[in-house]
Each structure stands twice: as structure tokens, then as C-alpha cells.
Tab-separated table of C-alpha atoms in Angstrom:
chain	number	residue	atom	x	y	z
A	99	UNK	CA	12.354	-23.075	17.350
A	100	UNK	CA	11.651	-19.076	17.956
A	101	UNK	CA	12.486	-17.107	15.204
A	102	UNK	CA	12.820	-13.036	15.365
A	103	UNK	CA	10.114	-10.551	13.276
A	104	UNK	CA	11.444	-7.357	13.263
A	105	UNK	CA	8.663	-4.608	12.502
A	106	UNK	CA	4.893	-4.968	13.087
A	107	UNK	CA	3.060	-3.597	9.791
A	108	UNK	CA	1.839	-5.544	7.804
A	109	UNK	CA	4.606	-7.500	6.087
A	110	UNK	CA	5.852	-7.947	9.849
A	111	UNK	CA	2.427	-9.678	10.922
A	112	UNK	CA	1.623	-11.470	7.679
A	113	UNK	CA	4.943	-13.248	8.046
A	114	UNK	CA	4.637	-14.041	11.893
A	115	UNK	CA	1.001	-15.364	11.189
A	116	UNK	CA	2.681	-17.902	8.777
A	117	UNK	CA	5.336	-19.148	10.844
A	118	UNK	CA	3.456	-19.302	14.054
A	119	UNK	CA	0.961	-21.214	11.662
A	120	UNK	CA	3.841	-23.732	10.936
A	121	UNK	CA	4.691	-24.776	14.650
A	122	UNK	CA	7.340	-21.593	15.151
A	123	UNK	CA	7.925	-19.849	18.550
A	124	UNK	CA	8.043	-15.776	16.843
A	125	UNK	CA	9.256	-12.989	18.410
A	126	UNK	CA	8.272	-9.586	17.266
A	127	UNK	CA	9.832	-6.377	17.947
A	128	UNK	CA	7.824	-3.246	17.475
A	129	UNK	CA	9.444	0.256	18.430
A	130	UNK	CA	6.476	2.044	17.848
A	131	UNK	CA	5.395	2.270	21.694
A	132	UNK	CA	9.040	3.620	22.867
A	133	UNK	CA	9.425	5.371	19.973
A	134	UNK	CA	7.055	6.590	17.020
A	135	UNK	CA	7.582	7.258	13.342
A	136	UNK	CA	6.614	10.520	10.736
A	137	UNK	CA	3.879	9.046	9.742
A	138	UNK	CA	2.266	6.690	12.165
A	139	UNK	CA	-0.515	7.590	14.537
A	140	UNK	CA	-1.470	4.833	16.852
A	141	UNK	CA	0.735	1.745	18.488
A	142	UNK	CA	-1.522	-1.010	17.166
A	143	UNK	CA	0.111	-3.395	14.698
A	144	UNK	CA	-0.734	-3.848	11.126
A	145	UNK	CA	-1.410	-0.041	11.302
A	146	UNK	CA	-2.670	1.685	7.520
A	147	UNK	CA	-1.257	5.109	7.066
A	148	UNK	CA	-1.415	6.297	3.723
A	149	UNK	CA	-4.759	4.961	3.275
A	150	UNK	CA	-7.841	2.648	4.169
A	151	UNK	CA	-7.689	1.376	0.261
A	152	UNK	CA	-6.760	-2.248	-0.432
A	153	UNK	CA	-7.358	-1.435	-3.962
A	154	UNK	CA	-9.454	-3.036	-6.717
A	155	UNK	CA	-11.560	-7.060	-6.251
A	156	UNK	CA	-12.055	-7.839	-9.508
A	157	UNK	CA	-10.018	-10.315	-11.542
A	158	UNK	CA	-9.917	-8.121	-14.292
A	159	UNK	CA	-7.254	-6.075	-12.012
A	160	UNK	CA	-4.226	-6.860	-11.232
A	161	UNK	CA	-4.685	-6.116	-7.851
A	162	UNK	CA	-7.987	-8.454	-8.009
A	163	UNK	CA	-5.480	-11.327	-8.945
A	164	UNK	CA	-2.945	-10.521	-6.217
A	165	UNK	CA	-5.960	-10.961	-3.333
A	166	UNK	CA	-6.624	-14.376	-5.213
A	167	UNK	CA	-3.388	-16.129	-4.546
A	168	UNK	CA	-3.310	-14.299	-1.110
A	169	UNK	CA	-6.114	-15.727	-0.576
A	170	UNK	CA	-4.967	-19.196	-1.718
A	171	UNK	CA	-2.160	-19.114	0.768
A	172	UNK	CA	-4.310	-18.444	3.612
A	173	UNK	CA	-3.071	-14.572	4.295
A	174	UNK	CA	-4.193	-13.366	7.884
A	175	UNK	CA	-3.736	-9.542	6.545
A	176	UNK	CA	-6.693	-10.495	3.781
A	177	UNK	CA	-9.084	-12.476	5.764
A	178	UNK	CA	-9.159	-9.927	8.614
A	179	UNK	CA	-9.732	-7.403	5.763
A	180	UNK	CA	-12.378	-8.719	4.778
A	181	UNK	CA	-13.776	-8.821	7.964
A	182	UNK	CA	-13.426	-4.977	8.954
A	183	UNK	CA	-14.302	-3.793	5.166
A	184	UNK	CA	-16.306	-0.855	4.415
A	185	UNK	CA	-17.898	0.276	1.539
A	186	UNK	CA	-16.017	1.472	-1.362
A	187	UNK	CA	-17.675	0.077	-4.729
A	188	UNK	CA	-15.661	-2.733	-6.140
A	189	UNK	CA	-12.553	-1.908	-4.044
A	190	UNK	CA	-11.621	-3.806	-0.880
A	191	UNK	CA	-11.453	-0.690	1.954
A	192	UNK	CA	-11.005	-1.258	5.432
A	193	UNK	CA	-11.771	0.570	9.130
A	194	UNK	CA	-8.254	0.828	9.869
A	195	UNK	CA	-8.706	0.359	13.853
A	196	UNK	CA	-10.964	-2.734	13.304
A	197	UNK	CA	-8.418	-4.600	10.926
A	198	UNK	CA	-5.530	-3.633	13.957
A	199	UNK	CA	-7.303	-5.064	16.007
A	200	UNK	CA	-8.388	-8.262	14.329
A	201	UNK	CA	-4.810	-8.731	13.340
A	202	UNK	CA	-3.566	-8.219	16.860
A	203	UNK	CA	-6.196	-10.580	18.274
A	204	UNK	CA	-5.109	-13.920	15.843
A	205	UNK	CA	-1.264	-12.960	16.535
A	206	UNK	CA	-1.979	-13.044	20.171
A	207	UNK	CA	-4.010	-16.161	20.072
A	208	UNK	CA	-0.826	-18.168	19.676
A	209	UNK	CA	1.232	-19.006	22.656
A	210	UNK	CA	4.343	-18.969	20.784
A	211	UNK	CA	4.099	-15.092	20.060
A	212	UNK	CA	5.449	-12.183	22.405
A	213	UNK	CA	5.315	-8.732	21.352
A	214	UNK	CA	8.214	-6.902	22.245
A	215	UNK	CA	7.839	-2.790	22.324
A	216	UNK	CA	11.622	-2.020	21.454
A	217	UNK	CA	13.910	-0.467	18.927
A	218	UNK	CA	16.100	-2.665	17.040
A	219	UNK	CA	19.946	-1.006	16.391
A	220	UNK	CA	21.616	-4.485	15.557
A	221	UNK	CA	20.513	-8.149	14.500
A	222	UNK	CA	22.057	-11.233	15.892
A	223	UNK	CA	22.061	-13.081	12.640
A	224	UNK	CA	22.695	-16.704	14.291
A	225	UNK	CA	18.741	-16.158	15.102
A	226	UNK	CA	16.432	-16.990	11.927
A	227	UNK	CA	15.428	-13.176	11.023
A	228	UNK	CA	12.744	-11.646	9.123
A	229	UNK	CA	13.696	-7.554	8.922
A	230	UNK	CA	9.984	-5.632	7.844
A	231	UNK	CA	11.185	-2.067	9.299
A	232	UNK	CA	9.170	-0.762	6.576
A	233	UNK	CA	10.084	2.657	4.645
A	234	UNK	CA	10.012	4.383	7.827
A	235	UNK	CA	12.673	2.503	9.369
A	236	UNK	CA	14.780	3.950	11.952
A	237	UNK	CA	18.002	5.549	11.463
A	238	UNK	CA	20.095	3.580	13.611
A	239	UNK	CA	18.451	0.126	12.265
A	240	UNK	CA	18.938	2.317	8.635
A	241	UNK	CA	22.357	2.544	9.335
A	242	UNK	CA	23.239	-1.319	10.533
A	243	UNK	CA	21.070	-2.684	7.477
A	244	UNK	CA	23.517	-0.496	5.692
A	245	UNK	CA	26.902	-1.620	6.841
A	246	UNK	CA	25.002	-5.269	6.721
A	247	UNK	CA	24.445	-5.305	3.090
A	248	UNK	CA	27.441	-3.190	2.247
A	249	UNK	CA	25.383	-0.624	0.132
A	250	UNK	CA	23.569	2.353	0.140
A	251	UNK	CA	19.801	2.956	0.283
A	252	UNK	CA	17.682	3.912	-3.034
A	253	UNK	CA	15.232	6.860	-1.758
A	254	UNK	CA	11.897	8.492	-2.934
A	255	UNK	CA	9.145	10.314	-1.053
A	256	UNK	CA	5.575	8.761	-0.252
A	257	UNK	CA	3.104	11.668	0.220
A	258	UNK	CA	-0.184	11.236	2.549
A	259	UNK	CA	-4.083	12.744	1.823
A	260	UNK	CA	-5.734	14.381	4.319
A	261	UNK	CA	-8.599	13.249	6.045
A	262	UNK	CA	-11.452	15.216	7.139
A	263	UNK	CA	-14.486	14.997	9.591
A	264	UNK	CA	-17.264	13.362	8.177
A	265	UNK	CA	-19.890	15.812	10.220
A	266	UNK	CA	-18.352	18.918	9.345
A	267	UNK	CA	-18.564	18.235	5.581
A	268	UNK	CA	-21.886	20.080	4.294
A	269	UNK	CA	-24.345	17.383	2.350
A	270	UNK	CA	-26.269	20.029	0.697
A	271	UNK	CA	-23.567	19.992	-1.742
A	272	UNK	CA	-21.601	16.434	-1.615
A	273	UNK	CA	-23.346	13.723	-2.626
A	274	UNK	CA	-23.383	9.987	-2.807
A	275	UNK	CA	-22.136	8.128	-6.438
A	276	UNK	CA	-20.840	5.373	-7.457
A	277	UNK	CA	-16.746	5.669	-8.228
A	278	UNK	CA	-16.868	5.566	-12.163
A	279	UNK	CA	-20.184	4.251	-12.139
A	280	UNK	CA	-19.237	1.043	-10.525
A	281	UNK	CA	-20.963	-0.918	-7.864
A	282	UNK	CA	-22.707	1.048	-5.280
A	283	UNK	CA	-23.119	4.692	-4.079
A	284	UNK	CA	-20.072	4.301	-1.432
A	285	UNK	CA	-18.501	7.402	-2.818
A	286	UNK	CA	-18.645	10.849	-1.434
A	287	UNK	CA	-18.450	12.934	-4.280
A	288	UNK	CA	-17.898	17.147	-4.462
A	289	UNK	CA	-18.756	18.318	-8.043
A	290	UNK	CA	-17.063	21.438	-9.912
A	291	UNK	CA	-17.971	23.472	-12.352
A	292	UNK	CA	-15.311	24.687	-15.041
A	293	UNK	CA	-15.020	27.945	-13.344
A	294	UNK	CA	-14.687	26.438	-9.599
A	295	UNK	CA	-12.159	23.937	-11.245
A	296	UNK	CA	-9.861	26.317	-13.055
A	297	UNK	CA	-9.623	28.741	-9.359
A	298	UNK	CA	-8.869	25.444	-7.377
A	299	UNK	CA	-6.351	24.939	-10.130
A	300	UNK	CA	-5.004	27.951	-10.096
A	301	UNK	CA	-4.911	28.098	-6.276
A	302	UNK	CA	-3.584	24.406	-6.154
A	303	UNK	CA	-0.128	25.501	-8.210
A	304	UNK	CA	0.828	28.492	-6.507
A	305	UNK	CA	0.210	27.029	-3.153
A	306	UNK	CA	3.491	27.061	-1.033
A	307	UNK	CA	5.442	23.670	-0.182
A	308	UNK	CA	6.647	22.528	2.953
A	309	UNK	CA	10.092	21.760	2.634
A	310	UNK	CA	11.598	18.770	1.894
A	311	UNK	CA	14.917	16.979	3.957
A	312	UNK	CA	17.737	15.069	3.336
A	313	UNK	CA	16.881	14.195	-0.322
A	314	UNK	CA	16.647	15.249	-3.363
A	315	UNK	CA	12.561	15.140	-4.420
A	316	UNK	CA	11.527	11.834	-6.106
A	317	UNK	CA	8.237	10.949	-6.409
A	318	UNK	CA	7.300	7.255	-6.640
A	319	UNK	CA	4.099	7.903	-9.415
A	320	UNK	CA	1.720	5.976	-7.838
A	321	UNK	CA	1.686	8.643	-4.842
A	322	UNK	CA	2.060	11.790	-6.802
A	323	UNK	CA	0.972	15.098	-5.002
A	324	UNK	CA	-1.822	16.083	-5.975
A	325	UNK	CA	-0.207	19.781	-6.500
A	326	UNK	CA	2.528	17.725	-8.454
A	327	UNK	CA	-0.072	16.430	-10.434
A	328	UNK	CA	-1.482	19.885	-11.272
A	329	UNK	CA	1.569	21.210	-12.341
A	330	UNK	CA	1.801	18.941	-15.246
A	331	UNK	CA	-1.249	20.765	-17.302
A	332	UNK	CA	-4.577	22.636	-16.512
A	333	UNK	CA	-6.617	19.082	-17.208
A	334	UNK	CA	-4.191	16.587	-15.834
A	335	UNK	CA	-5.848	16.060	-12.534
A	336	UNK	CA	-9.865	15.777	-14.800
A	337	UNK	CA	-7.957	12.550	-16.663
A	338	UNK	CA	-6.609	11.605	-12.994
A	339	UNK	CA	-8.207	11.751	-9.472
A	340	UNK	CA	-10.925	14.268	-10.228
A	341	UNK	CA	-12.261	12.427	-13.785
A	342	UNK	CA	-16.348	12.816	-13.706
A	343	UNK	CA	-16.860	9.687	-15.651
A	344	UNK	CA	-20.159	8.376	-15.130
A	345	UNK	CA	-21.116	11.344	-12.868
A	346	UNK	CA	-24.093	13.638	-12.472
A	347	UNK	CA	-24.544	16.281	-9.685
A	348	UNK	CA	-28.392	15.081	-7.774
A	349	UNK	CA	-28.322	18.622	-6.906
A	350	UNK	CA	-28.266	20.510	-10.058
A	351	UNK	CA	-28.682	17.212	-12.435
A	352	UNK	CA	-25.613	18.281	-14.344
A	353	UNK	CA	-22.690	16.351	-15.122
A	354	UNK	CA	-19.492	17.719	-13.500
A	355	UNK	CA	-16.795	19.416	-14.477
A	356	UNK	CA	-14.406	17.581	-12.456
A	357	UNK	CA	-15.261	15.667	-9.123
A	358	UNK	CA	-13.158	14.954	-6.211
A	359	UNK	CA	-14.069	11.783	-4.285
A	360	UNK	CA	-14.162	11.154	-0.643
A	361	UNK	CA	-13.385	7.523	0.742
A	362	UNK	CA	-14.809	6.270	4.043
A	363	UNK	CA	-12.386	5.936	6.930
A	364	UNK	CA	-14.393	3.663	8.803
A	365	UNK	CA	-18.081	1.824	9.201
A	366	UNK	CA	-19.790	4.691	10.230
A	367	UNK	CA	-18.013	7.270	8.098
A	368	UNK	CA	-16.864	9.685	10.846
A	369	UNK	CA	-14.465	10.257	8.639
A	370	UNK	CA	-13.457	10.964	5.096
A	371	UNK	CA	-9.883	10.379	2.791
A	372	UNK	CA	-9.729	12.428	-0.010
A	373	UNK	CA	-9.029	10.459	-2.253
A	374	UNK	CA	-5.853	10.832	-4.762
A	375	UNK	CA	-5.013	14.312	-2.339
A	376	UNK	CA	-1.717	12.973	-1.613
A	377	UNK	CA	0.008	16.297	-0.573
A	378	UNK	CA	3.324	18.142	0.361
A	379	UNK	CA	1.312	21.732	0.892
A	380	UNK	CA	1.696	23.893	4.139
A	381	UNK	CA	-1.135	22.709	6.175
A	382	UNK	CA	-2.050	26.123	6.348
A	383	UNK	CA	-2.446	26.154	2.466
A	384	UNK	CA	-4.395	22.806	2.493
A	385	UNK	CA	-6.841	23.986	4.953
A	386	UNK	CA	-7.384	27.329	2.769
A	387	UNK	CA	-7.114	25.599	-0.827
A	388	UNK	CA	-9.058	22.097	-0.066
A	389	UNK	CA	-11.435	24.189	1.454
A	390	UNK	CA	-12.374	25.968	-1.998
A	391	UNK	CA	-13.937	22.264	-2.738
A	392	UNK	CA	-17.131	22.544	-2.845
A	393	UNK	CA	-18.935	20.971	0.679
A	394	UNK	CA	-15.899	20.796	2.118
A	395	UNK	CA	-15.472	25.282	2.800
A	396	UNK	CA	-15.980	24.081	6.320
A	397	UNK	CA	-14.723	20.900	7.012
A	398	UNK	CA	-12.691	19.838	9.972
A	399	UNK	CA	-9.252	18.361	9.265
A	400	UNK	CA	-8.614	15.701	11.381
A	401	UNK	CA	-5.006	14.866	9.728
A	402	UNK	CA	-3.550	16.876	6.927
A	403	UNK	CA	-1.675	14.979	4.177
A	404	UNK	CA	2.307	14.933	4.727
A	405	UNK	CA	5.230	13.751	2.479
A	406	UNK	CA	8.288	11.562	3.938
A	407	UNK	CA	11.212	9.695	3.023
A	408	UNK	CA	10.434	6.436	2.181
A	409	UNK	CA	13.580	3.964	1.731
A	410	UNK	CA	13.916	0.857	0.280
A	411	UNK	CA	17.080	-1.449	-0.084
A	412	UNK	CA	18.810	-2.518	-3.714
A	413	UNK	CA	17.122	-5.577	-3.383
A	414	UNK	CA	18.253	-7.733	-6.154
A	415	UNK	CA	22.288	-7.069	-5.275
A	416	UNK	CA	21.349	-8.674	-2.089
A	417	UNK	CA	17.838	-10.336	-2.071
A	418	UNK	CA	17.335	-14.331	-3.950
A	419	UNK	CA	13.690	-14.891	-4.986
A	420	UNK	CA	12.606	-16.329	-1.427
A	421	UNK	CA	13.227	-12.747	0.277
A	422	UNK	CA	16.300	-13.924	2.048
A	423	UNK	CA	19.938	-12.586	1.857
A	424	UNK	CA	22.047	-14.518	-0.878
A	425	UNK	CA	24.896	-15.190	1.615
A	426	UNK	CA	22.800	-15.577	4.923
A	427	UNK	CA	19.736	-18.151	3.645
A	428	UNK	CA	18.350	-17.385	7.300
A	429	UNK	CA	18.226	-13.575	7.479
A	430	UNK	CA	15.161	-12.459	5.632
A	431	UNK	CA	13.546	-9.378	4.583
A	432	UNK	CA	9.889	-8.362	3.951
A	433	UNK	CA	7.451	-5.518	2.766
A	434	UNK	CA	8.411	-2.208	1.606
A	435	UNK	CA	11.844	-1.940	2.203
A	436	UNK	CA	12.465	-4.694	-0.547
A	437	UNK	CA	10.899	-2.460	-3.342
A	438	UNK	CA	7.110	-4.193	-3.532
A	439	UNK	CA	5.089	-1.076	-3.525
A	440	UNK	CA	1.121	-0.985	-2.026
A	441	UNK	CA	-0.288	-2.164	0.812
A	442	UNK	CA	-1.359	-6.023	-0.326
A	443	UNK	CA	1.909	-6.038	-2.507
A	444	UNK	CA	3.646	-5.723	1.504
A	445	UNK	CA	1.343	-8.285	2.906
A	446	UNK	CA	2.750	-10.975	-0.092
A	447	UNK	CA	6.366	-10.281	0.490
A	448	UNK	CA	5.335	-10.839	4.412
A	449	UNK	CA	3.755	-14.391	3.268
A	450	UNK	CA	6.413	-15.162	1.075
A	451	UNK	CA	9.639	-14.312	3.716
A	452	UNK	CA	7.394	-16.133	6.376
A	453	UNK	CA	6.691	-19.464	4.214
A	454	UNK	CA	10.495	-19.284	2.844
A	455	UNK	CA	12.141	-19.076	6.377
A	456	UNK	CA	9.755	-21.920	7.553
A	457	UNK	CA	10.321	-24.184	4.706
A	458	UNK	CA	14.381	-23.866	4.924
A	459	UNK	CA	14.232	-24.819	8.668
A	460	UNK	CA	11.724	-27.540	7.396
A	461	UNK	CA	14.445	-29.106	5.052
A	462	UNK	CA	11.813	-27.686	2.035
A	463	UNK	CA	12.236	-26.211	-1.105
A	464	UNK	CA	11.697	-22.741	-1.434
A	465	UNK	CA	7.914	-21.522	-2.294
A	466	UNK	CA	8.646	-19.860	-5.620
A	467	UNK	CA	5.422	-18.855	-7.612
A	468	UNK	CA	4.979	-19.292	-11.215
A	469	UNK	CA	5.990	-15.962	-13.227
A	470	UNK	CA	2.768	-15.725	-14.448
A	471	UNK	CA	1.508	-14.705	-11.163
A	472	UNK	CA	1.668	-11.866	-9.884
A	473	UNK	CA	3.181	-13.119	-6.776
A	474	UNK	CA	5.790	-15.065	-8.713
A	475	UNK	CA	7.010	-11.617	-10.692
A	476	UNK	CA	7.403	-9.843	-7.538
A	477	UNK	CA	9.803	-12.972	-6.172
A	478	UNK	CA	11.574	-12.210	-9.470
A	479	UNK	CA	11.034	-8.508	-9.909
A	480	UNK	CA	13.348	-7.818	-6.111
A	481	UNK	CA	15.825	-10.751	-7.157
A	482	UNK	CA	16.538	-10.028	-10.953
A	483	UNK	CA	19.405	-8.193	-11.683
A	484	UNK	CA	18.444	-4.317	-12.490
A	485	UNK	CA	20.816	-1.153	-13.484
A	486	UNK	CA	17.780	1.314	-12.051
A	487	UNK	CA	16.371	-0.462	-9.109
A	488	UNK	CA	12.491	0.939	-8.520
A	489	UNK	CA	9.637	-0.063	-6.353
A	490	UNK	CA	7.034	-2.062	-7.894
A	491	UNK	CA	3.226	-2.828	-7.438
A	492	UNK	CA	1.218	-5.198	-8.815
A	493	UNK	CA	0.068	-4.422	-12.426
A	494	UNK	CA	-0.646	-6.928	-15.565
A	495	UNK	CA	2.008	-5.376	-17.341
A	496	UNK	CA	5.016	-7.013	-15.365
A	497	UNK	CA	3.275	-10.470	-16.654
A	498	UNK	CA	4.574	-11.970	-19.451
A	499	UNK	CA	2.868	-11.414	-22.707
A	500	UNK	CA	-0.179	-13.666	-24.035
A	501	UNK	CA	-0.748	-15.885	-26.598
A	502	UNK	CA	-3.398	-14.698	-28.785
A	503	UNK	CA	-4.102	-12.318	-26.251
A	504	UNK	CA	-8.283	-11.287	-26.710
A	505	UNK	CA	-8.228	-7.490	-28.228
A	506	UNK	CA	-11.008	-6.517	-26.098
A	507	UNK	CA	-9.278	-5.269	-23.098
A	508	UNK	CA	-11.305	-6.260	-19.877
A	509	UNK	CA	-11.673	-9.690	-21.690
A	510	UNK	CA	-7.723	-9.619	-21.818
A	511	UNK	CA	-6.860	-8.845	-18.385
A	512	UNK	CA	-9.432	-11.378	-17.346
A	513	UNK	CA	-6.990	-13.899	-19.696
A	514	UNK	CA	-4.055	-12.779	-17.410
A	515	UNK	CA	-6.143	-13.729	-14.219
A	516	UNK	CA	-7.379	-17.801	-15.768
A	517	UNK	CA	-3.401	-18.032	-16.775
A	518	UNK	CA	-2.493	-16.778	-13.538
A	519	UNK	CA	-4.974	-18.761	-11.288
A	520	UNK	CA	-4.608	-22.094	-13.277
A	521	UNK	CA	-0.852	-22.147	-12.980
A	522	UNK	CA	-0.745	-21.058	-9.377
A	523	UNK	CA	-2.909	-24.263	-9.185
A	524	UNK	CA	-0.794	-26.621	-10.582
A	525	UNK	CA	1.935	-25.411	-8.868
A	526	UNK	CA	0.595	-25.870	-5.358
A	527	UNK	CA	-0.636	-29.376	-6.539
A	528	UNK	CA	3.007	-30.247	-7.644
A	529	UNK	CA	4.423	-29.354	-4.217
A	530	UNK	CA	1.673	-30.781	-2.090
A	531	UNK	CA	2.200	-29.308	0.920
A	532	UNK	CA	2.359	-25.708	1.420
């Protein structure tokens, strides 16, 4: 049976690797090609835009958790990040055209799969659908998911750090540290003193703005401008991006002020994200402000951070706890435009759509996770009912509460993980086949 993916990031591929996994005959349509979007730079599928940051291992993270039960259900996105990972200390960060690339290669392994450059205006919905436009989606396939579901769109603007080149960056001055003093020295770091930090900041809020479109400006939190950021207090950013903990400047063997971080793009670090720089400034005024950091007064910008719409659909109105449409069980959606938030957060909805749809033209029971998981309150988190709808990422605080919940805190988030990981277990055990 061939079954339509619409959209090729990476809720689109995660959820075409699981039914083409399952026996199914997918075809995927991908505009980019024929036509390109705000943010994107390249064709390739599974394309990362905002950043090459999967986020935190460790199972005393939520985000930690979230790669275990991905990793339980066999997620393509995962494994092939994991195998085009670079160093970033205990995060999971990727060379963006390697993991393309290893995505593109499994999909296309398949016989069943055909990649279709094309923009979707309409959906025939007696085909078995999965709709992962993504927050970027077009406004034509904007406007038919709109008359489809009979409502309007919720809205709020993503934002985009810059990148720079990794030779034009001046290592007399940046140095190599471990992010908060955790695992190794994968961190490029740029140290200020109080005085360089209060001109930045200074420069920073008077900076002009590019203007913003069509909306009125809301910021999701988790990709706060940076210049947003600094117009909340003088020290906002040193308890935020910039925070020196467990820092000391090699070159003058003092502790910083504040330190701004730089994240490698790829293996050979060619090229740097600044980290937490999400920005809406001019990219004249980025070039002159980011250039006050210190090693960076010459560096080359190969992309300059941008804000955009980013849209996302009332889910729970329309959405049931498999990802599909309450009155059409075989029209799914997947990935951002449901309201999960973060990169791996996209690649679960992805698994989830993809395993639903296959199980329901299986004659199966929907795959619904326990709500201890962090999977599981995402299924419930886009199909609960809500008065004030917002995107959501994965965090121990949309768990439900503990018993006798440890009062050290690393030793309780560890307790989320155990509860977490041993129910997921039983679960799978009580359904047997996945």
C-alpha cells in the first residue's frame, strides 16, 4: 500500500523511515528544489537550520530521556546522528551535511520510496497522509490546511544565530573550554571583561531591528533574541547564554566576566554557531556589534541570524493522541506544525504519526506511550484540550510529579528518567510487537 509524506525535514523522514520499515510503498513530496523557504539553505532532506544542537545525552535531562525511547523505537533521525556527531561536551551535535546525507542514503535504500520535488496546494485525503510542512510551510498548503481543519493558525517567531568562519576567528584570544565545565574542551569560548561586557551591552540594545511581517512579535522563549534577551536587565544574558561558570581565560588566567560560546558546525570546524545569538538585528548591526566580541573583530559571517514566522496548528481541537485528525483516522500530521518544539521533539512526532498510520492500516492499536514518558506527554500535550494552545519541548516538568521525589536535584531528574525508562519497558512488553 503507498502512503503520501508530505514535507522532508525531519518529522517528514523519521515517519517515512518507519513506514517503509513496516512493508509501506511512501511517497514523499519535497518543494524545496522548485521552490525554497526563509530559512532553508540547501535541497537535502532532513536539513538543520536553526542549529547543529540535538541538545543534552544525559539521563539527568529531559532531552537525555527523549533520545532513550527514540532510541528504543529504532529512530533513523537518531542513529544517523550519532553517526555524523561532532564534538560538543555532553550534548549530541551534528555536521549538518553529513546527517542529510546519511538520512537521504537509508530513505533511498528502499525500493518503495520516490522523492518527489513538488509543492503541495491540496491533499487527496482518500490516500493515507502524513502532513510535516513544518513551520515554514507554504502559503497555499497554509491556506488548504486552513479551510481543512476549519481554524486559524496560532503564530510566533523562531529567530536564527549566525554562523561565522572558523579561519577568520583570531585564536590569540578564543580559546578552547569545556561548556560549564562539562566533558571535554569542544567549546570555543570568547571571554569579557566587565567593561567589554557592559559596551557590547550597551551596543546590543540600541542596535536597530529588521522589521517584522504579518504578525504581531511573539517570541517562543526557548529562541529568544539575544537583543531580546538583553533588554530584560544589564546581567540577564551573564545568568543566560554568556554565564562563565566554570570558566577561566588560558590567556590572562582570569575568570571571565561573561563568555560567549561558539559551537562547531561540522567535523573539521570550518565553521562556528554562536551559540544562544538567536537574532532579529540588521545584518549590518550584527556584523558591527558581534564583532565587538572579543576574537571575533574580524570574523567572516558566513550566515547572519534571521527571525521568521513560524506556524503551528491548534492541535488538540483537531489532533487525537496518535497525531491523526479526529474525524479522518488516516490523515496525519507530524513535527512542528503540531506544537512539539526542538529538533528531536520533531523527529518523535515523525515516529509516532509514522508507527500510528502503519498500525491502523495493520488492524493495530494505536502506539500510545505511557505519560510518564516524555514521548507519552507530548501524545497528550497536542491532544488535551487547552484554552492557550503553545508549543512544547521536552522538559521534566510536563511529567507528572514523584513519589518521594529525592531532594537532591540531579538525583531527582535521574528518578524521572528510571520511572520513565521502566514504564516505557513494560509497555512495549505488553504490546509485543511494535
Amino acid at each position: 500500500m503507498k502512503v503520501n509524506v508530505i514535507g522532508g525535514g525531519l518529522a517528514g523522514c523519521e515517519c517515512a523511515y518507519q513506514l517503509l520499515k513496516r512493508g509501506f510503498e511512501v511517497d514523499m513530496y519535497e518543494m524545496r528544489g522548485v521552490k525554497n523557504t526563509p530559512c532553508h539553505s540547501t535541497e537535502r532532506l532532513a536539513e538543520l537550520v536553526c542549529s547543529n544542537s540535538l541538545k543534552a545525552q544525559s539521563l539527568d535531562n529531559a532531552s537525555g530521556l527523549l533520545k532513550y525511547e527514540l532510541a528504543r523505537l529504532d529512530s533513523l533521525i537518531l542513529k544517523c546522528a550519532y553517526m555524523s556527531d561532532v564534538p560538543a561536551g555532553g550534548a549530541l551535535a551534528v555536521d549538518r551535511v553529513r546527517l542529510s546525507e546519511s538520512v537521504e542514503s537509508v530513505l533511498n535504500g528502499f525500493d518503495g520510496f520516490e522523492l518527489i520535488r513538488k509543492e503541495i496546494e491540496t491533499v487527496d485525503l482518500n490516500i493515507p497522509t502524513v502532513i510535516a510542512t513544518g513551520p515554514l510551510t507554504s502559503d497555499k498548503m497554509a491556506k488548504w490546511i486552513e479551510d481543512f481543519l476549519g481554524g486559524e493558525y496560532l503564530n510566533f517567531y523562531d529567530a536564527v544565530a549566525p554562523i561565522v568562519d572558523g579561519d577568520s576567528i583570531d585564536y590569540d584570544k578564543a580559546f578552547f573550554a569545556a561548556r560549564y565545565g562539562k566533558g571535554g574542551d569542544d567549546y570555543l569560548n570568547c571571554a569579557m571583561n566587565k567593561d567589554q561586557y557592559l559596551a557590547f551591552y550597551d551596543a546590543l540594545i540600541h542596535a536597530e531591528r529588521a522589521k517584522l511581517k504579518d504578525f504581531e512579535f511573539e517570541v517562543f522563549e526557548r529562541c529568544m533574541p539575544i537583543e531580546v534577551m538583553a533588554s530584560r536587565g544589564v546581567d540577564t544574558m551573564r545568568y543566560g547564554p554568556l554565564r562563565p561558570v566554570g570558566i577561566r581565560n588560558p590567556h590572562s588566567d582570569e575568570r571571565p566576566y561573561a563568555v560567549i560560546q561558539l559551537r562547531k558546525e561540522d567535523g573539521e570546524g570550518s565553521a562556528y554557531n554562536i551559540v544562544g545569538f538567536q537574532t532579529n538585528l540588521k545584518f549590518g548591526e550584527q556584523k558591527r556589534v558581534f564583532s565587538m566580541i572579543p576574537g571575533l573583530e574580524n570574523a567572516e559571517f558566513l550566515r547572519y541570524g534571521v527571525m521568521h514566522a513560524n506556524t503551528f496548528i491548534n492541535a488538540p481541537k483537531v489532533l487525537d493522541s496518535a497525531f491523526a485528525v479526529k474525524d479522518k483516522p488516516l490523515i496525519f500530521f507530524a513535527g512542528q506544525l503540531t506544537g512539539v518544539e526542538g529538533y528531536m521533539e520533531s523527529v518523535a512526532s515523525g515516529l509516532l504519526a509514522g508507527v500510528n498510520l502503519a498500525r491502523r492500516l495493520s488492524g493495530k492499536e494505536d502506539l500510545i506511550l505511557p505519560a510518564t514518558s516524555v514521548m507519552g506527554r507530548l501524545q497528550r500535550h497536542i491532544s488535551a484540550p487547552s484554552e492557550d494552545y503553545q508549543p512544547m519541548n521536552a522538559n521534566f516538568g510536563i511529567l507528572p510529579t514523584l513519589d518521594d521525589a529525592p531532594r537532591d536535584k540531579k538525583k531527582r531528574k535521574f528518578k524521572y528518567s528510571l520511572r520513565a525508562i521502566g514504564d516505557v519497558e513494560n509497555y512495549l512488553k505488553s504490546i509485543k510487537e511494535i
